[in-house]
mmCIF file of C-alpha atoms in Angstrom:
data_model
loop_
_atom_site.group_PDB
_atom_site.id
_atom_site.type_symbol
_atom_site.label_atom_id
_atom_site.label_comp_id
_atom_site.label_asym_id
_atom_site.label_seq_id
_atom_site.Cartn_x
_atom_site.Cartn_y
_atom_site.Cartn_z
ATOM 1 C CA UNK A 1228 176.020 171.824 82.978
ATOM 2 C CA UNK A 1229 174.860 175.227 83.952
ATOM 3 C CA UNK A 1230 175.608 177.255 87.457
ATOM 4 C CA UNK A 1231 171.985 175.694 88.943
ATOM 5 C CA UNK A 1232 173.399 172.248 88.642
ATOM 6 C CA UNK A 1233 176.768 171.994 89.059
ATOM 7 C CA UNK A 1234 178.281 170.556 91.621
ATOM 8 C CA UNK A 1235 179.548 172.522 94.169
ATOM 9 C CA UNK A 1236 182.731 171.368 96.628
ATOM 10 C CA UNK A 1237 182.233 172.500 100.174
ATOM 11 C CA UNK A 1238 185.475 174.779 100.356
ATOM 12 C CA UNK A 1239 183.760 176.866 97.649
ATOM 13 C CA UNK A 1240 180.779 177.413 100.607
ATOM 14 C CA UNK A 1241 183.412 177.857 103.335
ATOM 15 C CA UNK A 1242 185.570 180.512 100.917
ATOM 16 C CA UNK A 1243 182.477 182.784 101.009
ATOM 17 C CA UNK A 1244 180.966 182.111 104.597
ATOM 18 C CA UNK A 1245 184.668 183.620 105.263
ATOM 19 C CA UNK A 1246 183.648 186.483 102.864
ATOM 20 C CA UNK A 1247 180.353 187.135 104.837
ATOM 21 C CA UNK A 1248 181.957 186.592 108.131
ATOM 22 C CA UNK A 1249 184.725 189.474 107.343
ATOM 23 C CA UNK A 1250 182.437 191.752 106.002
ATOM 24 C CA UNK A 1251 179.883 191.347 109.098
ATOM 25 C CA UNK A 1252 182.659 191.453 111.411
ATOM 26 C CA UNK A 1253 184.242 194.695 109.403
ATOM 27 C CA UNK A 1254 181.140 196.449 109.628
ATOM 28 C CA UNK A 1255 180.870 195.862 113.378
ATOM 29 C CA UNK A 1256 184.470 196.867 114.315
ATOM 30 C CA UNK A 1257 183.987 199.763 111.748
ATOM 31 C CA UNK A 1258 185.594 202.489 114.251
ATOM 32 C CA UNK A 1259 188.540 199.840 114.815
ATOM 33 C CA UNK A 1260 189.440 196.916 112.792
ATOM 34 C CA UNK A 1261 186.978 197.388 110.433
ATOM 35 C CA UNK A 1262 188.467 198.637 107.466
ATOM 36 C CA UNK A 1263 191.177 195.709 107.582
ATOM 37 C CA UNK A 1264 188.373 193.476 107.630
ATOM 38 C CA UNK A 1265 186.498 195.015 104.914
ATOM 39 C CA UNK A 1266 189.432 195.006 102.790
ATOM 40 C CA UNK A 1267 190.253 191.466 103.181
ATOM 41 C CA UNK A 1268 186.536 191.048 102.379
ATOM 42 C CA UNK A 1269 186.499 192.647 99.271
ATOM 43 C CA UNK A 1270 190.146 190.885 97.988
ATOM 44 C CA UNK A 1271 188.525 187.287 98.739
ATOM 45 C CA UNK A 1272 185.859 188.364 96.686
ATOM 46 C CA UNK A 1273 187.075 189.711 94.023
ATOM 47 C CA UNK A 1274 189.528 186.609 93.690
ATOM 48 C CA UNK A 1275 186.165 184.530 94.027
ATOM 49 C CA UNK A 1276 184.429 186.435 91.270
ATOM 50 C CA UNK A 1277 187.669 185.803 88.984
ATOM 51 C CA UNK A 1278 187.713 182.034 89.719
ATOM 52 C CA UNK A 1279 185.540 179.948 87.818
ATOM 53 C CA UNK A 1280 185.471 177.235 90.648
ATOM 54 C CA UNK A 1281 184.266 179.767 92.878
ATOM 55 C CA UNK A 1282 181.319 181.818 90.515
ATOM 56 C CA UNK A 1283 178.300 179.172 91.252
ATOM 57 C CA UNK A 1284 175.723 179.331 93.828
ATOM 58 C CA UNK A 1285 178.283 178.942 97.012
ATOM 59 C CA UNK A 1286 178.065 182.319 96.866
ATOM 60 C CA UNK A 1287 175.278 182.268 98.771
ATOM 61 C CA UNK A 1288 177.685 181.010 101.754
ATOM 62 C CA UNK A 1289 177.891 185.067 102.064
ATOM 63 C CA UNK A 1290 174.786 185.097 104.255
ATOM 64 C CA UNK A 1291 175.682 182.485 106.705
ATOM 65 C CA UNK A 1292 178.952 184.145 107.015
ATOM 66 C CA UNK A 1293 177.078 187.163 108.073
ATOM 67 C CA UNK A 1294 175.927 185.788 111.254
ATOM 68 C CA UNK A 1295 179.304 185.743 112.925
ATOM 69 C CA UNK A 1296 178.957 189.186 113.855
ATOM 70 C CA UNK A 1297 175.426 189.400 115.349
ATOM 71 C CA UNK A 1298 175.956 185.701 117.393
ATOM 72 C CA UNK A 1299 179.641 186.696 118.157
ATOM 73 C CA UNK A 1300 177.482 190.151 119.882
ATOM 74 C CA UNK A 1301 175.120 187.805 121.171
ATOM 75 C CA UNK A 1302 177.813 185.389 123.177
ATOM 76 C CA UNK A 1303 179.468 188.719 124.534
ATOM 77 C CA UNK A 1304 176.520 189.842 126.096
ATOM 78 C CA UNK A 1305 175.053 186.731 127.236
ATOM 79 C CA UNK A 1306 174.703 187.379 130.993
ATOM 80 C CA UNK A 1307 173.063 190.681 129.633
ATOM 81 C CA UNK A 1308 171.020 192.427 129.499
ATOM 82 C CA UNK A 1309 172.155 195.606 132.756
ATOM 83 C CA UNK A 1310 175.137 195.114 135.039
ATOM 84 C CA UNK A 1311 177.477 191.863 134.388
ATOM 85 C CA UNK A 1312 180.534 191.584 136.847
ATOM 86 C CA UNK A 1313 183.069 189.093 136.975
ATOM 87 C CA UNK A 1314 185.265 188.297 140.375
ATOM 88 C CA UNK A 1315 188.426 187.431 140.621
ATOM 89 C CA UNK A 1316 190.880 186.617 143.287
ATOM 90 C CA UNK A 1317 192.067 190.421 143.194
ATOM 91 C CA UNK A 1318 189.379 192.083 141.494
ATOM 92 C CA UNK A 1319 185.742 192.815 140.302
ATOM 93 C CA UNK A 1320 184.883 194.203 136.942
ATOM 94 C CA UNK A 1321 181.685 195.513 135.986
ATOM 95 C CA UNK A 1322 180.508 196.408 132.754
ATOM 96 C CA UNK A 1323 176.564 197.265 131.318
ATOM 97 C CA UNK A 1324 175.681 194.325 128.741
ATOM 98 C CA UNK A 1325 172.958 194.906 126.166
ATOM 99 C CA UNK A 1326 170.358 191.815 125.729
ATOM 100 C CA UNK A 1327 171.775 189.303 123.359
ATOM 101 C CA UNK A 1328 168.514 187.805 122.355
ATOM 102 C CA UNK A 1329 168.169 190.499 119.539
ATOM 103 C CA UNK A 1330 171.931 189.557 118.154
ATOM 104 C CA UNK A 1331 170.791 185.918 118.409
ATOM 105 C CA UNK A 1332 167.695 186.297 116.414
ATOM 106 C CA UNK A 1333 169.596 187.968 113.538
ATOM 107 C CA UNK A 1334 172.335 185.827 113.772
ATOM 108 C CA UNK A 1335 169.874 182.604 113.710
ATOM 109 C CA UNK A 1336 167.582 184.226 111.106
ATOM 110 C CA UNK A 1337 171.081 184.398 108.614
ATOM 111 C CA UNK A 1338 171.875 180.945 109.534
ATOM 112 C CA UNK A 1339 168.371 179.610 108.876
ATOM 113 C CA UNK A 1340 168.210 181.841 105.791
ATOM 114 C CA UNK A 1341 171.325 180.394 104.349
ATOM 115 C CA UNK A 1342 170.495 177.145 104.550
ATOM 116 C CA UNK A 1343 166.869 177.408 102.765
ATOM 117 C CA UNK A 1344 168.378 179.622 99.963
ATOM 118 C CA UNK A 1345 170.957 176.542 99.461
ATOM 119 C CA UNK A 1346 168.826 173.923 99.843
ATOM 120 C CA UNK A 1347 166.506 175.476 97.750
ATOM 121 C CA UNK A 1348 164.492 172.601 95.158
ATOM 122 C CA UNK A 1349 166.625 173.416 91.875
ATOM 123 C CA UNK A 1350 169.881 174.103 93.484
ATOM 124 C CA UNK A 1351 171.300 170.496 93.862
ATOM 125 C CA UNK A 1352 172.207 168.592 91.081
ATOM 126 C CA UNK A 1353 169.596 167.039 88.873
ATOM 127 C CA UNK A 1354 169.235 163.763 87.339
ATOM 128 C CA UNK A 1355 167.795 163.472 83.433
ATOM 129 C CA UNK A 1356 166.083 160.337 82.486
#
């Protein structure tokens, strides 16, 4: 069996969405958290590069894990886009949100994307007669 037709277990997908999602999210804090992120990123994957379970098309989980960051931006700014405050009992806070509908069409657009380059015809398992 070759790495188009193998069978693929689901954790193999999740262990690199959780690639994608640190990198997106390390490249978003970059100024903060970032680099932590970004390392952790790049240890997962080289571990997923030296396991043979792990070397198959689930790699393309990478690209759905990217969309954390831009739909993560997206829910943070959803009462955007200008002035969002939020009362309390002993105070009001104001802070300028950007529109999230940008960060929601990228985030969507990595979503969608990872699901047609999965399901792609030739990437599940075949069937000889």
């Amino acid at each position: 069996m070759d790495a188009r037709t193998e069978r693929v277990a689901p954790w193999a997908y999740g262990w690199w969405v959780l690639v994608g999602a640190l990198t997106g999210i390390g490249v978003a804090g970059a100024l903060t958290v970032g680099a932590a992120f970004l390392a952790l990123a790049l240890v997962l994957a080289v571990v997923g590069v030296l396991v043979a379970r792990l070397r198959n098309r689930s790699a393309l989980g990478v690209v759905g894990g990217l969309a954390v960051a831009p739909l993560y931006v997206a829910w943070l700014n959803r009462g955007g886009p200008g002035r969002v405050c939020t009362v309390s009992a002993t105070q009001t806070t104001c802070l300028d949100a950007w529109s999230p509908w940008p960060f929601l069409a990228v985030g969507l657009a990595l979503v969608v994307g990872c699901a047609v380059l999965v399901g792609r015809p030739g990437h599940h398992q075949r069937q000889d007669h």
